[in-house]
């Protein structure tokens, strides 16, 4: 769910407005009401989403101002919990957003139309299951991460012509705790290399910045429907942490996200490259940081 929220915030999901920003000119509007399909419209202001939210038993109604951003909405929902006896002790927001998204995709790609009631019920059920599982782990004194052992997907063979290479890098500002992220995809399945960049706030160290860059690149790779990927980074500590060779406390959560996203590919691998071979991603990251006032959400 962290990955899903991150993808929405960084405009890495296939909403109409995001596709339009990338130069695609068809199918840009909401399938249900033909309004512009932005993050706020899809998840909160579309008549379908509004009907779903009316069915969620929140302790207090969340009021979203006209013109509010998706980030504002997340902040507004942060302290809102469900009324008893729902059995949900955690923030229900991610689960409802997920069900609204899957209902939207079912309508577009399968022609299946779920009602607001069905969507709300499925979201509540998912949230309740997650809340119950977390309570069980707490009773046993075991964190979920202690029981989960990550096994890397099978690395692609050298003869795999569908493999895409992704080089990532980050630039970090100690004074502002900002990070510029950069990545470049290349491979035989791409007509030309695809570059990307972003800015991340509240980044506490260069290592965290490098980890966030890989996570961002992987999210973009899934959005581009890349199936086989080789991620290259010039930060050896990070590569070793992702590979499970060592642990770095400050990036444990991000590494978990990276492994989760990586499991969605048919094959994936993470390798170290010298900084001299990573100049393009480095330049993209530095440029993103330099123009952070433009890119920052």
mmCIF file of C-alpha atoms in Angstrom:
data_model
loop_
_atom_site.group_PDB
_atom_site.id
_atom_site.type_symbol
_atom_site.label_atom_id
_atom_site.label_comp_id
_atom_site.label_asym_id
_atom_site.label_seq_id
_atom_site.Cartn_x
_atom_site.Cartn_y
_atom_site.Cartn_z
ATOM 1 C CA UNK A 1 0.000 0.000 0.000
ATOM 2 C CA UNK A 2 2.906 2.360 0.653
ATOM 3 C CA UNK A 3 4.002 1.761 -2.918
ATOM 4 C CA UNK A 4 0.515 2.517 -4.233
ATOM 5 C CA UNK A 5 0.244 5.806 -2.312
ATOM 6 C CA UNK A 6 3.749 6.749 -3.383
ATOM 7 C CA UNK A 7 2.862 6.067 -7.014
ATOM 8 C CA UNK A 8 -0.215 8.308 -6.796
ATOM 9 C CA UNK A 9 1.735 11.144 -5.166
ATOM 10 C CA UNK A 10 4.445 10.921 -7.799
ATOM 11 C CA UNK A 11 1.970 10.695 -10.690
ATOM 12 C CA UNK A 12 3.200 7.227 -11.622
ATOM 13 C CA UNK A 13 -0.198 5.614 -12.202
ATOM 14 C CA UNK A 14 -2.105 5.682 -15.476
ATOM 15 C CA UNK A 15 -4.667 8.368 -14.688
ATOM 16 C CA UNK A 16 -5.900 10.385 -17.646
ATOM 17 C CA UNK A 17 -4.191 13.575 -16.495
ATOM 18 C CA UNK A 18 -0.876 11.741 -16.056
ATOM 19 C CA UNK A 19 -1.102 10.169 -19.512
ATOM 20 C CA UNK A 20 -1.912 13.551 -21.022
ATOM 21 C CA UNK A 21 1.163 14.994 -19.360
ATOM 22 C CA UNK A 22 3.202 12.345 -21.209
ATOM 23 C CA UNK A 23 1.791 13.367 -24.573
ATOM 24 C CA UNK A 24 -1.035 10.845 -25.015
ATOM 25 C CA UNK A 25 -4.154 12.484 -26.381
ATOM 26 C CA UNK A 26 -6.875 9.814 -26.156
ATOM 27 C CA UNK A 27 -8.932 8.433 -23.284
ATOM 28 C CA UNK A 28 -7.998 11.246 -20.935
ATOM 29 C CA UNK A 29 -11.309 11.740 -19.104
ATOM 30 C CA UNK A 30 -12.998 9.812 -16.327
ATOM 31 C CA UNK A 31 -14.851 6.805 -17.741
ATOM 32 C CA UNK A 32 -17.808 7.358 -15.436
ATOM 33 C CA UNK A 33 -18.473 11.091 -15.768
ATOM 34 C CA UNK A 34 -16.126 12.378 -18.502
ATOM 35 C CA UNK A 35 -14.484 14.929 -16.175
ATOM 36 C CA UNK A 36 -10.699 15.353 -16.274
ATOM 37 C CA UNK A 37 -9.244 12.336 -14.480
ATOM 38 C CA UNK A 38 -6.882 13.743 -11.856
ATOM 39 C CA UNK A 39 -5.879 12.099 -8.574
ATOM 40 C CA UNK A 40 -8.425 14.125 -6.615
ATOM 41 C CA UNK A 41 -11.190 13.453 -9.109
ATOM 42 C CA UNK A 42 -10.638 9.705 -9.346
ATOM 43 C CA UNK A 43 -10.358 9.073 -5.602
ATOM 44 C CA UNK A 44 -12.475 11.803 -3.994
ATOM 45 C CA UNK A 45 -14.602 14.126 -6.148
ATOM 46 C CA UNK A 46 -15.989 11.807 -8.843
ATOM 47 C CA UNK A 47 -19.634 11.007 -8.004
ATOM 48 C CA UNK A 48 -18.689 7.310 -7.724
ATOM 49 C CA UNK A 49 -15.865 7.993 -5.237
ATOM 50 C CA UNK A 50 -18.085 10.320 -3.214
ATOM 51 C CA UNK A 51 -20.736 7.601 -2.916
ATOM 52 C CA UNK A 52 -18.089 5.127 -1.755
ATOM 53 C CA UNK A 53 -16.785 7.484 0.935
ATOM 54 C CA UNK A 54 -20.327 8.107 2.228
ATOM 55 C CA UNK A 55 -20.513 4.389 3.038
ATOM 56 C CA UNK A 56 -17.306 4.316 5.114
ATOM 57 C CA UNK A 57 -18.078 4.500 8.877
ATOM 58 C CA UNK A 58 -15.576 7.224 9.776
ATOM 59 C CA UNK A 59 -15.555 8.693 13.286
ATOM 60 C CA UNK A 60 -15.662 12.203 11.792
ATOM 61 C CA UNK A 61 -16.478 13.387 8.303
ATOM 62 C CA UNK A 62 -13.426 14.531 6.359
ATOM 63 C CA UNK A 63 -13.990 17.840 4.602
ATOM 64 C CA UNK A 64 -11.772 18.463 1.583
ATOM 65 C CA UNK A 65 -11.547 22.034 0.339
ATOM 66 C CA UNK A 66 -12.095 22.765 -3.329
ATOM 67 C CA UNK A 67 -8.709 22.767 -5.015
ATOM 68 C CA UNK A 68 -7.113 20.546 -2.375
ATOM 69 C CA UNK A 69 -4.278 18.312 -3.535
ATOM 70 C CA UNK A 70 -3.979 14.568 -3.044
ATOM 71 C CA UNK A 71 -1.237 15.228 -0.514
ATOM 72 C CA UNK A 72 -3.627 17.483 1.432
ATOM 73 C CA UNK A 73 -6.197 14.697 1.416
ATOM 74 C CA UNK A 74 -3.754 12.191 2.908
ATOM 75 C CA UNK A 75 -2.907 14.640 5.693
ATOM 76 C CA UNK A 76 -6.630 15.242 6.360
ATOM 77 C CA UNK A 77 -7.274 11.509 6.699
ATOM 78 C CA UNK A 78 -4.242 10.800 8.866
ATOM 79 C CA UNK A 79 -6.017 10.853 12.244
ATOM 80 C CA UNK A 80 -9.431 9.613 11.153
ATOM 81 C CA UNK A 81 -10.466 6.141 12.266
ATOM 82 C CA UNK A 82 -13.516 3.985 11.708
ATOM 83 C CA UNK A 83 -16.348 3.761 14.195
ATOM 84 C CA UNK A 84 -16.793 0.588 16.229
ATOM 85 C CA UNK A 85 -17.750 -2.187 15.799
ATOM 86 C CA UNK A 86 -15.983 -2.135 12.427
ATOM 87 C CA UNK A 87 -12.916 -3.804 13.950
ATOM 88 C CA UNK A 88 -10.589 -1.474 12.032
ATOM 89 C CA UNK A 89 -8.005 0.243 14.222
ATOM 90 C CA UNK A 90 -5.749 1.568 11.445
ATOM 91 C CA UNK A 91 -6.208 4.296 8.852
ATOM 92 C CA UNK A 92 -8.631 2.931 6.255
ATOM 93 C CA UNK A 93 -7.645 5.427 3.533
ATOM 94 C CA UNK A 94 -5.187 3.222 1.535
ATOM 95 C CA UNK A 95 -7.628 0.318 1.317
ATOM 96 C CA UNK A 96 -10.527 2.413 0.048
ATOM 97 C CA UNK A 97 -8.282 4.140 -2.482
ATOM 98 C CA UNK A 98 -7.111 0.730 -3.693
ATOM 99 C CA UNK A 99 -10.650 -0.565 -4.176
ATOM 100 C CA UNK A 100 -11.726 2.605 -5.997
ATOM 101 C CA UNK A 101 -8.725 2.112 -8.287
ATOM 102 C CA UNK A 102 -9.403 -1.582 -8.932
ATOM 103 C CA UNK A 103 -13.090 -0.821 -9.601
ATOM 104 C CA UNK A 104 -12.046 1.841 -12.092
ATOM 105 C CA UNK A 105 -9.674 -0.579 -13.856
ATOM 106 C CA UNK A 106 -12.298 -3.341 -13.944
ATOM 107 C CA UNK A 107 -14.682 -0.951 -15.693
ATOM 108 C CA UNK A 108 -12.101 0.219 -18.236
ATOM 109 C CA UNK A 109 -10.355 -3.054 -19.061
ATOM 110 C CA UNK A 110 -13.035 -5.687 -18.389
ATOM 111 C CA UNK A 111 -16.300 -3.801 -18.761
ATOM 112 C CA UNK A 112 -17.270 -4.884 -15.239
ATOM 113 C CA UNK A 113 -19.191 -2.297 -13.221
ATOM 114 C CA UNK A 114 -18.961 -2.509 -9.423
ATOM 115 C CA UNK A 115 -21.390 -0.503 -7.302
ATOM 116 C CA UNK A 116 -20.230 1.955 -4.619
ATOM 117 C CA UNK A 117 -21.602 -0.481 -2.028
ATOM 118 C CA UNK A 118 -19.504 -3.379 -3.356
ATOM 119 C CA UNK A 119 -16.408 -1.202 -3.554
ATOM 120 C CA UNK A 120 -16.814 0.154 -0.028
ATOM 121 C CA UNK A 121 -17.477 -3.322 1.392
ATOM 122 C CA UNK A 122 -14.363 -4.784 -0.238
ATOM 123 C CA UNK A 123 -12.225 -1.908 1.044
ATOM 124 C CA UNK A 124 -13.552 -2.297 4.583
ATOM 125 C CA UNK A 125 -12.948 -6.056 4.421
ATOM 126 C CA UNK A 126 -9.328 -5.604 3.312
ATOM 127 C CA UNK A 127 -8.677 -3.019 6.021
ATOM 128 C CA UNK A 128 -10.219 -5.262 8.674
ATOM 129 C CA UNK A 129 -8.125 -8.256 7.601
ATOM 130 C CA UNK A 130 -4.959 -6.153 7.729
ATOM 131 C CA UNK A 131 -5.862 -4.658 11.114
ATOM 132 C CA UNK A 132 -6.553 -8.121 12.538
ATOM 133 C CA UNK A 133 -3.268 -9.537 11.223
ATOM 134 C CA UNK A 134 -1.297 -6.660 12.735
ATOM 135 C CA UNK A 135 -2.987 -7.202 16.094
ATOM 136 C CA UNK A 136 -2.020 -10.890 16.009
ATOM 137 C CA UNK A 137 1.605 -10.039 15.295
ATOM 138 C CA UNK A 138 1.601 -7.530 18.160
ATOM 139 C CA UNK A 139 0.216 -10.115 20.597
ATOM 140 C CA UNK A 140 2.994 -12.523 19.645
ATOM 141 C CA UNK A 141 5.628 -9.799 19.881
ATOM 142 C CA UNK A 142 6.672 -10.439 16.299
ATOM 143 C CA UNK A 143 6.909 -7.882 13.543
ATOM 144 C CA UNK A 144 5.718 -9.081 10.124
ATOM 145 C CA UNK A 145 9.123 -8.285 8.643
ATOM 146 C CA UNK A 146 10.737 -10.796 11.000
ATOM 147 C CA UNK A 147 8.687 -13.628 9.481
ATOM 148 C CA UNK A 148 9.116 -12.649 5.880
ATOM 149 C CA UNK A 149 12.217 -13.767 4.049
ATOM 150 C CA UNK A 150 12.705 -12.157 0.669
ATOM 151 C CA UNK A 151 13.871 -14.265 -2.229
ATOM 152 C CA UNK A 152 15.027 -12.324 -5.254
ATOM 153 C CA UNK A 153 13.316 -13.186 -8.533
ATOM 154 C CA UNK A 154 15.411 -15.174 -10.952
ATOM 155 C CA UNK A 155 17.966 -12.851 -12.588
ATOM 156 C CA UNK A 156 17.605 -12.596 -16.364
ATOM 157 C CA UNK A 157 20.040 -14.595 -18.436
ATOM 158 C CA UNK A 158 22.505 -12.881 -20.730
ATOM 159 C CA UNK A 159 20.500 -14.121 -23.706
ATOM 160 C CA UNK A 160 17.269 -12.453 -22.511
ATOM 161 C CA UNK A 161 16.489 -9.928 -25.247
ATOM 162 C CA UNK A 162 13.591 -8.442 -23.294
ATOM 163 C CA UNK A 163 15.769 -7.254 -20.421
ATOM 164 C CA UNK A 164 15.682 -3.533 -19.685
ATOM 165 C CA UNK A 165 18.580 -1.859 -17.917
ATOM 166 C CA UNK A 166 17.806 0.890 -15.415
ATOM 167 C CA UNK A 167 20.537 3.144 -14.035
ATOM 168 C CA UNK A 168 19.586 5.266 -11.016
ATOM 169 C CA UNK A 169 21.206 7.994 -8.968
ATOM 170 C CA UNK A 170 20.348 10.690 -6.429
ATOM 171 C CA UNK A 171 21.589 14.135 -5.429
ATOM 172 C CA UNK A 172 21.045 15.250 -1.819
ATOM 173 C CA UNK A 173 20.851 18.634 -0.090
ATOM 174 C CA UNK A 174 21.851 18.443 3.572
ATOM 175 C CA UNK A 175 20.554 21.945 4.283
ATOM 176 C CA UNK A 176 17.065 21.410 2.814
ATOM 177 C CA UNK A 177 16.828 17.622 3.297
ATOM 178 C CA UNK A 178 15.773 17.395 -0.343
ATOM 179 C CA UNK A 179 16.784 14.746 -2.848
ATOM 180 C CA UNK A 180 16.824 14.917 -6.611
ATOM 181 C CA UNK A 181 16.195 11.514 -8.186
ATOM 182 C CA UNK A 182 17.229 10.423 -11.654
ATOM 183 C CA UNK A 183 16.940 7.264 -13.730
ATOM 184 C CA UNK A 184 17.349 6.076 -17.300
ATOM 185 C CA UNK A 185 15.896 2.971 -18.951
ATOM 186 C CA UNK A 186 17.568 1.386 -21.958
ATOM 187 C CA UNK A 187 17.352 -1.920 -23.795
ATOM 188 C CA UNK A 188 16.328 -3.675 -26.975
ATOM 189 C CA UNK A 189 12.606 -3.388 -26.176
ATOM 190 C CA UNK A 190 12.782 0.419 -26.108
ATOM 191 C CA UNK A 191 13.030 2.536 -29.241
ATOM 192 C CA UNK A 192 15.102 5.120 -27.396
ATOM 193 C CA UNK A 193 16.301 5.428 -23.795
ATOM 194 C CA UNK A 194 13.636 6.730 -21.400
ATOM 195 C CA UNK A 195 14.733 9.158 -18.711
ATOM 196 C CA UNK A 196 12.933 10.342 -15.610
ATOM 197 C CA UNK A 197 13.493 12.506 -12.562
ATOM 198 C CA UNK A 198 11.692 13.617 -9.419
ATOM 199 C CA UNK A 199 12.221 15.440 -6.143
ATOM 200 C CA UNK A 200 11.669 13.921 -2.699
ATOM 201 C CA UNK A 201 11.301 15.950 0.509
ATOM 202 C CA UNK A 202 12.348 15.034 4.080
ATOM 203 C CA UNK A 203 15.236 12.817 2.998
ATOM 204 C CA UNK A 204 17.650 12.339 5.883
ATOM 205 C CA UNK A 205 20.782 11.020 4.170
ATOM 206 C CA UNK A 206 22.434 10.304 0.804
ATOM 207 C CA UNK A 207 21.802 6.570 1.289
ATOM 208 C CA UNK A 208 18.078 7.143 1.798
ATOM 209 C CA UNK A 209 18.078 9.325 -1.326
ATOM 210 C CA UNK A 210 19.693 6.562 -3.390
ATOM 211 C CA UNK A 211 17.163 4.021 -2.094
ATOM 212 C CA UNK A 212 14.225 6.299 -2.890
ATOM 213 C CA UNK A 213 15.614 6.753 -6.418
ATOM 214 C CA UNK A 214 15.524 2.997 -7.050
ATOM 215 C CA UNK A 215 12.015 2.753 -5.634
ATOM 216 C CA UNK A 216 10.852 5.592 -7.894
ATOM 217 C CA UNK A 217 12.453 4.014 -10.946
ATOM 218 C CA UNK A 218 10.849 0.633 -10.248
ATOM 219 C CA UNK A 219 7.422 2.242 -9.903
ATOM 220 C CA UNK A 220 7.933 3.909 -13.255
ATOM 221 C CA UNK A 221 9.096 0.598 -14.749
ATOM 222 C CA UNK A 222 5.865 -1.110 -13.699
ATOM 223 C CA UNK A 223 3.899 1.755 -15.211
ATOM 224 C CA UNK A 224 5.826 1.309 -18.466
ATOM 225 C CA UNK A 225 4.938 -2.411 -18.337
ATOM 226 C CA UNK A 226 8.574 -3.495 -18.316
ATOM 227 C CA UNK A 227 8.743 -7.208 -17.485
ATOM 228 C CA UNK A 228 12.448 -7.920 -17.018
ATOM 229 C CA UNK A 229 14.748 -5.378 -15.403
ATOM 230 C CA UNK A 230 18.349 -4.989 -14.294
ATOM 231 C CA UNK A 231 18.821 -2.094 -11.858
ATOM 232 C CA UNK A 232 22.277 -0.536 -11.664
ATOM 233 C CA UNK A 233 23.386 1.798 -8.860
ATOM 234 C CA UNK A 234 26.727 3.317 -7.920
ATOM 235 C CA UNK A 235 25.944 2.881 -4.199
ATOM 236 C CA UNK A 236 27.383 -0.454 -3.141
ATOM 237 C CA UNK A 237 25.907 -0.289 0.377
ATOM 238 C CA UNK A 238 22.420 -0.005 -1.074
ATOM 239 C CA UNK A 239 22.907 -2.826 -3.577
ATOM 240 C CA UNK A 240 24.176 -5.124 -0.823
ATOM 241 C CA UNK A 241 21.195 -4.239 1.391
ATOM 242 C CA UNK A 242 18.668 -4.975 -1.368
ATOM 243 C CA UNK A 243 20.426 -8.257 -2.131
ATOM 244 C CA UNK A 244 20.190 -9.256 1.538
ATOM 245 C CA UNK A 245 23.955 -9.379 2.050
ATOM 246 C CA UNK A 246 23.958 -6.619 4.672
ATOM 247 C CA UNK A 247 21.408 -4.467 6.501
ATOM 248 C CA UNK A 248 21.237 -0.688 6.796
ATOM 249 C CA UNK A 249 18.792 0.406 9.490
ATOM 250 C CA UNK A 250 17.872 3.754 7.935
ATOM 251 C CA UNK A 251 16.597 2.181 4.693
ATOM 252 C CA UNK A 252 14.951 -1.018 5.953
ATOM 253 C CA UNK A 253 11.456 0.207 5.062
ATOM 254 C CA UNK A 254 12.461 1.434 1.618
ATOM 255 C CA UNK A 255 14.341 -1.782 0.866
ATOM 256 C CA UNK A 256 11.192 -3.697 1.773
ATOM 257 C CA UNK A 257 9.259 -1.566 -0.728
ATOM 258 C CA UNK A 258 11.905 -2.183 -3.393
ATOM 259 C CA UNK A 259 11.758 -5.940 -2.890
ATOM 260 C CA UNK A 260 7.974 -5.899 -3.020
ATOM 261 C CA UNK A 261 7.929 -3.991 -6.304
ATOM 262 C CA UNK A 262 10.722 -6.165 -7.732
ATOM 263 C CA UNK A 263 8.649 -9.280 -7.105
ATOM 264 C CA UNK A 264 6.138 -8.049 -9.698
ATOM 265 C CA UNK A 265 8.640 -8.432 -12.549
ATOM 266 C CA UNK A 266 9.213 -11.694 -14.391
ATOM 267 C CA UNK A 267 12.885 -11.255 -13.502
ATOM 268 C CA UNK A 268 14.928 -8.593 -11.764
ATOM 269 C CA UNK A 269 18.443 -8.038 -10.485
ATOM 270 C CA UNK A 270 20.397 -5.316 -8.683
ATOM 271 C CA UNK A 271 24.059 -4.643 -9.398
ATOM 272 C CA UNK A 272 26.753 -2.111 -8.593
ATOM 273 C CA UNK A 273 28.383 0.049 -11.273
ATOM 274 C CA UNK A 274 31.197 2.601 -10.953
ATOM 275 C CA UNK A 275 30.127 6.238 -10.738
ATOM 276 C CA UNK A 276 31.919 6.920 -14.017
ATOM 277 C CA UNK A 277 29.374 4.690 -15.784
ATOM 278 C CA UNK A 278 26.379 6.433 -14.245
ATOM 279 C CA UNK A 279 26.799 9.979 -15.529
ATOM 280 C CA UNK A 280 23.364 10.344 -17.163
ATOM 281 C CA UNK A 281 21.357 9.380 -14.078
ATOM 282 C CA UNK A 282 23.673 11.549 -11.980
ATOM 283 C CA UNK A 283 23.034 14.572 -14.216
ATOM 284 C CA UNK A 284 19.260 14.012 -14.116
ATOM 285 C CA UNK A 285 19.280 13.822 -10.319
ATOM 286 C CA UNK A 286 21.349 16.990 -9.946
ATOM 287 C CA UNK A 287 19.128 18.867 -12.388
ATOM 288 C CA UNK A 288 15.991 17.789 -10.499
ATOM 289 C CA UNK A 289 17.470 19.026 -7.223
ATOM 290 C CA UNK A 290 18.568 22.297 -8.819
ATOM 291 C CA UNK A 291 15.037 23.004 -9.980
ATOM 292 C CA UNK A 292 13.373 21.594 -6.859
ATOM 293 C CA UNK A 293 11.113 24.616 -6.543
ATOM 294 C CA UNK A 294 9.469 23.482 -9.785
ATOM 295 C CA UNK A 295 9.313 19.728 -9.213
ATOM 296 C CA UNK A 296 8.481 19.555 -5.505
ATOM 297 C CA UNK A 297 4.870 18.621 -4.783
#
